[in-house]
Short mmCIF file of C-alpha atoms in Angstrom, two decimals:
data_model
loop_
_atom_site.label_atom_id
_atom_site.label_comp_id
_atom_site.label_asym_id
_atom_site.label_seq_id
_atom_site.Cartn_x
_atom_site.Cartn_y
_atom_site.Cartn_z
CA MET V 1 -20.19 2.02 13.79
CA ALA V 2 -18.19 -1.16 13.30
CA GLY V 3 -15.21 0.46 11.66
CA GLN V 4 -14.99 3.13 14.29
CA SER V 5 -14.98 0.79 17.23
CA LYS V 6 -12.49 -1.34 15.44
CA VAL V 7 -10.04 1.51 14.96
CA GLU V 8 -10.44 2.79 18.52
CA ALA V 9 -9.88 -0.69 19.99
CA LEU V 10 -6.19 -0.62 19.04
CA PRO V 11 -3.40 1.96 19.45
CA PRO V 12 -1.91 3.32 16.20
CA TRP V 13 1.09 0.96 16.29
CA GLY V 14 -1.27 -2.03 16.61
CA SER V 15 -3.16 -1.13 13.43
CA ALA V 16 0.16 -0.31 11.71
CA ILE V 17 1.69 -3.71 12.51
CA ALA V 18 -1.49 -5.51 11.46
CA GLY V 19 -1.70 -3.58 8.20
CA SER V 20 1.97 -3.92 7.26
CA ALA V 21 2.05 -7.66 8.11
CA GLY V 22 -1.04 -8.26 6.00
CA ALA V 23 0.40 -6.22 3.11
CA VAL V 24 3.74 -8.08 3.13
CA LEU V 25 2.04 -11.48 3.12
CA ALA V 26 -0.40 -10.47 0.38
CA ASN V 27 2.26 -8.92 -1.87
CA ALA V 28 4.61 -11.87 -1.42
CA LEU V 29 1.85 -14.22 -2.60
CA VAL V 30 1.15 -12.29 -5.82
CA TYR V 31 4.54 -10.66 -6.46
CA PRO V 32 4.90 -12.01 -10.05
CA LEU V 33 1.84 -9.95 -10.99
CA ASP V 34 3.66 -6.86 -9.72
CA ILE V 35 6.56 -7.55 -12.09
CA VAL V 36 4.21 -8.13 -15.02
CA LYS V 37 2.08 -5.02 -14.49
CA THR V 38 5.21 -2.85 -14.05
CA ARG V 39 6.79 -4.20 -17.27
CA LEU V 40 3.54 -3.66 -19.19
CA GLN V 41 3.14 -0.13 -17.86
CA VAL V 42 6.68 1.00 -18.63
CA GLN V 43 6.92 -0.29 -22.20
CA ILE V 44 6.24 2.13 -25.05
CA LYS V 45 4.56 0.87 -28.20
CA ARG V 46 4.18 3.11 -31.24
CA PHE V 47 0.65 4.39 -31.81
CA PRO V 48 -0.67 2.68 -35.01
CA THR V 49 -1.52 5.98 -36.77
CA SER V 50 1.71 7.68 -35.74
CA THR V 51 4.42 8.36 -38.35
CA ASP V 52 7.14 8.80 -35.72
CA ASP V 53 10.08 6.42 -35.99
CA ILE V 54 10.72 5.82 -32.31
CA PRO V 55 13.16 3.20 -31.02
CA ALA V 56 11.52 0.09 -29.61
CA ASP V 57 12.06 -1.31 -26.15
CA ASP V 58 14.15 -4.47 -25.81
CA GLU V 59 11.09 -6.67 -25.25
CA HIS V 60 7.40 -6.20 -25.81
CA TYR V 61 4.56 -8.00 -24.10
CA THR V 62 1.10 -8.33 -25.59
CA SER V 63 -0.67 -9.65 -22.51
CA THR V 64 -0.18 -10.85 -18.93
CA LEU V 65 0.44 -14.45 -20.01
CA ASP V 66 2.80 -13.33 -22.78
CA ALA V 67 4.79 -11.30 -20.26
CA VAL V 68 5.01 -14.21 -17.81
CA SER V 69 6.21 -16.64 -20.50
CA LYS V 70 8.80 -14.21 -21.91
CA ILE V 71 10.15 -13.26 -18.48
CA VAL V 72 10.50 -16.92 -17.50
CA LYS V 73 12.15 -17.71 -20.85
CA ALA V 74 14.66 -14.88 -20.47
CA ASP V 75 15.40 -14.96 -16.73
CA GLY V 76 13.92 -18.22 -15.48
CA VAL V 77 11.28 -18.44 -12.76
CA ALA V 78 13.51 -16.25 -10.57
CA GLY V 79 12.85 -13.41 -13.02
CA LEU V 80 9.28 -13.21 -11.74
CA TYR V 81 10.67 -12.28 -8.31
CA THR V 82 13.17 -9.62 -9.38
CA GLY V 83 13.43 -6.83 -6.80
CA MET V 84 11.18 -8.68 -4.36
CA THR V 85 13.29 -7.83 -1.28
CA GLY V 86 13.17 -4.11 -1.90
CA SER V 87 9.51 -4.27 -2.86
CA LEU V 88 8.50 -6.02 0.36
CA ILE V 89 10.57 -3.58 2.42
CA GLY V 90 8.72 -0.77 0.66
CA VAL V 91 5.36 -2.46 1.15
CA ALA V 92 6.01 -3.01 4.86
CA SER V 93 7.22 0.55 5.49
CA THR V 94 4.51 2.21 3.37
CA ASN V 95 1.66 0.26 4.91
CA PHE V 96 3.02 0.64 8.44
CA ALA V 97 3.24 4.40 7.93
CA TYR V 98 -0.16 4.55 6.23
CA PHE V 99 -2.11 2.59 8.85
CA TYR V 100 -0.30 4.36 11.67
CA TRP V 101 -1.12 7.84 10.40
CA TYR V 102 -4.62 6.78 9.30
CA THR V 103 -5.39 5.60 12.82
CA VAL V 104 -3.89 8.77 14.34
CA VAL V 105 -5.73 11.26 12.12
CA ARG V 106 -9.02 9.34 12.28
CA THR V 107 -8.86 9.07 16.08
CA LEU V 108 -8.08 12.78 16.36
CA TYR V 109 -10.98 13.62 14.08
CA LEU V 110 -13.40 11.43 16.03
CA SER V 111 -12.25 12.88 19.37
CA TYR V 112 -12.64 16.54 18.35
CA ARG V 113 -15.85 16.47 16.30
CA ALA V 114 -19.11 17.36 17.98
CA ALA V 115 -21.47 14.90 16.26
CA ASN V 116 -21.69 11.26 17.29
CA SER V 117 -22.63 9.96 13.82
CA SER V 118 -20.10 8.09 11.68
CA PRO V 119 -17.85 10.11 9.32
CA GLY V 120 -19.23 10.72 5.83
CA THR V 121 -17.64 9.46 2.61
CA ALA V 122 -15.87 12.78 1.94
CA VAL V 123 -14.35 12.76 5.42
CA GLU V 124 -13.20 9.15 5.07
CA LEU V 125 -11.52 10.02 1.75
CA SER V 126 -9.87 13.09 3.26
CA LEU V 127 -8.53 11.18 6.26
CA GLY V 128 -7.13 8.50 3.96
CA ALA V 129 -5.52 11.14 1.73
CA VAL V 130 -3.78 12.84 4.67
CA ALA V 131 -2.48 9.50 5.94
CA GLY V 132 -1.32 8.49 2.46
CA ALA V 133 0.54 11.77 1.91
CA LEU V 134 2.41 11.42 5.22
CA ALA V 135 3.31 7.81 4.39
CA GLN V 136 4.60 8.67 0.89
CA LEU V 137 6.96 11.39 2.14
CA PHE V 138 8.89 8.83 4.19
CA THR V 139 8.76 5.73 1.97
CA ILE V 140 8.95 6.78 -1.69
CA PRO V 141 12.76 6.20 -2.04
CA VAL V 142 12.26 2.45 -1.66
CA ALA V 143 9.57 2.51 -4.36
CA VAL V 144 11.89 4.37 -6.75
CA VAL V 145 14.70 1.85 -6.27
CA THR V 146 12.36 -1.15 -6.60
CA THR V 147 10.77 0.17 -9.80
CA ARG V 148 14.25 0.68 -11.29
CA GLN V 149 15.19 -2.90 -10.39
CA GLN V 150 12.02 -4.31 -11.92
CA THR V 151 12.31 -2.52 -15.26
CA VAL V 152 15.97 -2.94 -16.25
CA SER V 153 17.34 -5.96 -18.11
CA LYS V 154 19.05 -8.74 -16.18
CA TYR V 155 22.43 -7.53 -17.49
CA GLU V 156 21.91 -4.08 -15.91
CA ARG V 157 20.28 -5.33 -12.72
CA LYS V 158 21.98 -4.53 -9.40
CA GLY V 159 21.28 -4.99 -5.72
CA LEU V 160 19.10 -2.71 -3.63
CA ILE V 161 21.96 -0.53 -2.31
CA ALA V 162 23.78 -0.40 -5.65
CA THR V 163 20.61 0.59 -7.48
CA GLY V 164 19.97 3.33 -4.93
CA ARG V 165 23.53 4.60 -5.43
CA GLU V 166 22.97 4.60 -9.19
CA VAL V 167 19.86 6.75 -8.77
CA ILE V 168 21.78 9.19 -6.55
CA GLU V 169 24.65 9.41 -9.04
CA SER V 170 22.28 10.33 -11.88
CA GLU V 171 21.63 13.93 -12.93
CA ASP V 172 18.95 14.30 -10.23
CA GLY V 173 21.30 13.53 -7.33
CA TRP V 174 19.68 12.75 -3.98
CA THR V 175 16.38 14.19 -5.17
CA GLY V 176 16.20 11.27 -7.61
CA LEU V 177 15.13 9.08 -4.69
CA TRP V 178 11.97 11.18 -4.47
CA ARG V 179 11.31 11.09 -8.21
CA GLY V 180 7.59 10.86 -8.81
CA LEU V 181 6.74 12.36 -5.41
CA LYS V 182 4.16 14.73 -6.88
CA ALA V 183 2.49 11.87 -8.73
CA SER V 184 2.64 9.80 -5.55
CA LEU V 185 1.01 12.57 -3.55
CA VAL V 186 -1.73 12.81 -6.16
CA LEU V 187 -2.06 9.03 -6.00
CA VAL V 188 -2.89 9.12 -2.31
CA VAL V 189 -6.44 9.29 -3.62
CA ASN V 190 -5.99 5.58 -4.45
CA PRO V 191 -5.67 4.29 -0.87
CA SER V 192 -8.09 6.96 0.32
CA ILE V 193 -10.68 5.73 -2.20
CA THR V 194 -9.82 2.14 -1.26
CA TYR V 195 -10.20 2.50 2.50
CA GLY V 196 -12.99 5.04 2.23
CA ALA V 197 -14.93 2.61 0.04
CA TYR V 198 -14.03 -0.23 2.43
CA GLN V 199 -15.43 1.64 5.45
CA ARG V 200 -18.56 2.68 3.56
CA LEU V 201 -19.22 -0.80 2.13
CA ARG V 202 -18.64 -2.31 5.55
CA GLU V 203 -21.27 -0.05 7.09
CA VAL V 204 -23.75 -0.81 4.30
CA LEU V 205 -23.23 -4.57 3.97
CA TYR V 206 -22.32 -5.45 7.58
CA PRO V 207 -23.82 -2.73 9.80
CA GLY V 208 -22.88 -2.96 13.48
CA LYS V 209 -20.58 -5.94 12.93
CA LYS V 210 -17.34 -5.40 14.87
CA THR V 211 -15.40 -8.38 13.49
CA LEU V 212 -15.66 -9.61 9.91
CA ARG V 213 -15.16 -13.18 8.80
CA PRO V 214 -12.10 -13.73 6.55
CA MET V 215 -14.10 -14.00 3.31
CA GLU V 216 -16.19 -10.94 4.18
CA ALA V 217 -13.04 -8.86 4.68
CA PHE V 218 -11.55 -10.31 1.47
CA LEU V 219 -14.65 -9.39 -0.54
CA LEU V 220 -14.78 -5.82 0.75
CA GLY V 221 -11.04 -5.33 0.21
CA ALA V 222 -11.19 -6.67 -3.35
CA ILE V 223 -14.18 -4.55 -4.38
CA SER V 224 -12.81 -1.34 -2.85
CA LYS V 225 -9.37 -1.78 -4.48
CA THR V 226 -10.87 -2.48 -7.90
CA ILE V 227 -12.85 0.76 -7.74
CA ALA V 228 -9.75 2.74 -6.77
CA THR V 229 -7.56 1.16 -9.46
CA VAL V 230 -9.92 1.91 -12.34
CA VAL V 231 -10.20 5.55 -11.27
CA THR V 232 -6.44 6.14 -10.82
CA GLN V 233 -4.84 3.88 -13.48
CA PRO V 234 -3.53 6.75 -15.70
CA LEU V 235 -1.72 8.24 -12.71
CA ILE V 236 -0.30 4.82 -11.76
CA VAL V 237 1.10 4.40 -15.29
CA ALA V 238 2.57 7.91 -15.21
CA LYS V 239 4.21 7.29 -11.82
CA VAL V 240 5.87 4.08 -13.08
CA GLY V 241 7.14 5.98 -16.12
CA LEU V 242 8.68 8.64 -13.89
CA GLN V 243 10.46 6.18 -11.60
CA SER V 244 11.81 3.77 -14.25
CA LYS V 245 14.61 4.30 -16.73
CA PRO V 246 13.46 6.53 -19.63
CA PRO V 247 12.34 4.64 -22.77
CA PRO V 248 14.77 4.38 -25.74
CA ALA V 249 12.81 7.08 -27.59
CA ARG V 250 13.91 9.59 -24.93
CA ASN V 251 17.62 8.91 -25.57
CA GLY V 252 18.32 8.72 -21.85
CA LYS V 253 16.45 11.94 -20.99
CA PRO V 254 14.27 11.32 -17.90
CA PHE V 255 10.74 12.61 -17.58
CA LYS V 256 10.31 15.63 -15.31
CA THR V 257 6.60 15.51 -14.49
CA PHE V 258 3.82 12.96 -14.64
CA ILE V 259 1.98 15.25 -17.08
CA GLU V 260 4.99 14.91 -19.41
CA VAL V 261 4.79 11.12 -19.14
CA MET V 262 1.08 11.11 -19.94
CA GLN V 263 1.59 13.41 -22.94
CA PHE V 264 4.36 11.15 -24.26
CA ILE V 265 2.20 8.04 -23.89
CA ILE V 266 -0.81 9.65 -25.60
CA GLU V 267 1.39 10.90 -28.46
CA HIS V 268 2.91 7.48 -29.18
CA GLU V 269 0.25 5.05 -28.00
CA GLY V 270 -3.04 6.90 -27.83
CA VAL V 271 -5.30 7.53 -24.84
CA TYR V 272 -5.70 3.80 -24.20
CA GLY V 273 -1.97 3.67 -23.46
CA LEU V 274 -2.77 5.34 -20.13
CA PHE V 275 -4.60 2.15 -19.14
CA LYS V 276 -1.95 -0.36 -20.21
CA GLY V 277 -1.30 -3.07 -17.68
CA ILE V 278 -4.70 -2.53 -16.07
CA SER V 279 -5.63 -6.23 -16.14
CA PRO V 280 -2.71 -7.42 -13.96
CA GLN V 281 -2.98 -4.17 -11.96
CA ILE V 282 -6.62 -4.94 -11.07
CA LEU V 283 -5.93 -8.64 -10.50
CA LYS V 284 -2.94 -7.85 -8.28
CA GLY V 285 -4.83 -5.13 -6.43
CA LEU V 286 -7.88 -7.35 -5.99
CA LEU V 287 -5.86 -10.22 -4.53
CA VAL V 288 -3.49 -8.05 -2.48
CA GLN V 289 -6.23 -5.91 -0.97
CA GLY V 290 -8.40 -8.93 -0.31
CA PHE V 291 -5.62 -10.86 1.43
CA LEU V 292 -4.42 -7.70 3.18
CA MET V 293 -7.76 -6.84 4.74
CA MET V 294 -8.48 -10.47 5.57
CA THR V 295 -5.10 -10.83 7.32
CA LYS V 296 -5.33 -7.39 8.95
CA GLU V 297 -8.73 -8.21 10.45
CA ARG V 298 -7.36 -11.47 11.93
CA ILE V 299 -4.22 -9.81 13.34
CA GLU V 300 -6.23 -6.93 14.81
CA LEU V 301 -8.59 -9.44 16.43
CA SER V 302 -5.56 -11.25 17.89
CA PHE V 303 -4.25 -7.97 19.30
CA ILE V 304 -7.66 -7.11 20.77
CA LEU V 305 -7.90 -10.53 22.45
CA PHE V 306 -4.32 -10.22 23.70
CA PHE V 307 -4.94 -6.76 25.18
CA ARG V 308 -8.16 -8.02 26.76
CA TYR V 309 -6.23 -10.90 28.35
CA VAL V 310 -3.52 -8.52 29.63
CA ARG V 311 -6.19 -6.24 31.16
CA GLN V 312 -7.85 -9.23 32.83
CA VAL V 313 -4.54 -10.45 34.30
CA ARG V 314 -3.74 -6.92 35.50
CA ALA V 315 -7.20 -6.57 37.07
CA GLN V 316 -6.81 -9.92 38.83
CA LYS V 317 -3.43 -8.86 40.23
CA LEU V 318 -4.87 -5.54 41.40
CA ARG V 319 -7.79 -7.31 43.08
CA LYS V 320 -5.39 -9.73 44.74
CA LEU V 321 -3.22 -6.86 46.01
CA ALA V 322 -6.32 -5.03 47.23
CA ASP V 323 -7.51 -8.15 49.07
CA MET V 324 -4.09 -8.62 50.64
CA ALA V 325 -4.03 -4.98 51.75
CA ALA V 326 -7.53 -5.27 53.19
CA GLU V 327 -6.64 -8.46 55.02
CA LYS V 328 -3.49 -6.87 56.42
CA ALA V 329 -5.49 -3.85 57.52
CA ARG V 330 -8.03 -6.03 59.29
CA SER V 331 -5.37 -8.10 61.01
CA GLY V 332 -3.49 -4.98 62.08
CA GLY V 333 -6.62 -3.15 63.26
CA PRO V 334 -6.43 -3.96 66.99
CA LEU V 335 -2.82 -2.88 67.13
CA LEU V 336 -3.70 0.54 65.75
CA THR V 337 -6.38 1.14 68.43
CA LYS V 338 -3.98 0.72 71.33
#
């Protein structure tokens, strides 16, 4: 299997570095889409048939382009990059942890199973879910702080450390940094679906191929992420609602569970409110996952070639030492027979 040999060719830290580097580059390229999809997902619009008189958010966006134009008008082009530092730190740490643990658990599974056939789809999804859960436990505080930075007005916006302190000083205390953890753990199905679909599509479309060309990796990454996003969009919206400041209609009262967020959205916006922001979410996911997998494949190939070169140099040195030892033994032979 191509994917299997690929994973086994590198140690866990090699796959982790390749994955996190690819994720940082990809997210930096499309970061404005992250701002737009987060703003669209956190806003609350009154459901047309509702008679509730709920306070409106400060600004409403009707589409991706409308959000871009209004953000630029209010905050300038820099507004499209609000919270980018914290976001990229979170992306790097999350993807490093994910790819590290994914490689570890997959290698352990492959080493202990009896069959020699490739893992099935259910196994691939399970391995991805375990890796995603382990990654989320360590990295969710950065995601909470970044989401808070992205969704407040420019007058309330603070730096990464100050925003984190603000979260800690809220009614949740330190646990506020892990707000949305349950939703995040449920959402590990997103990367598990993504990478499970990636492995399966790779086996179907490019069987036996150990190294994919950049556009092949991009295509597989884009398709697999689109599938995962459509399936998990309601949970993504609920997670953003949990981690951002509560909407004006809540009068400062934060949501406690992602079920509560989903109920609130359905009550005021209808079921389709659970899929708000899906266009930029899919576009961002498609581009990010495509660039990520394309970059990851190239970096992994570079690591493999580097390790191969190191092994060759080491083998040459060992052969040279062995030859020197043999030559010394031959030259010292007569002396030993006396």
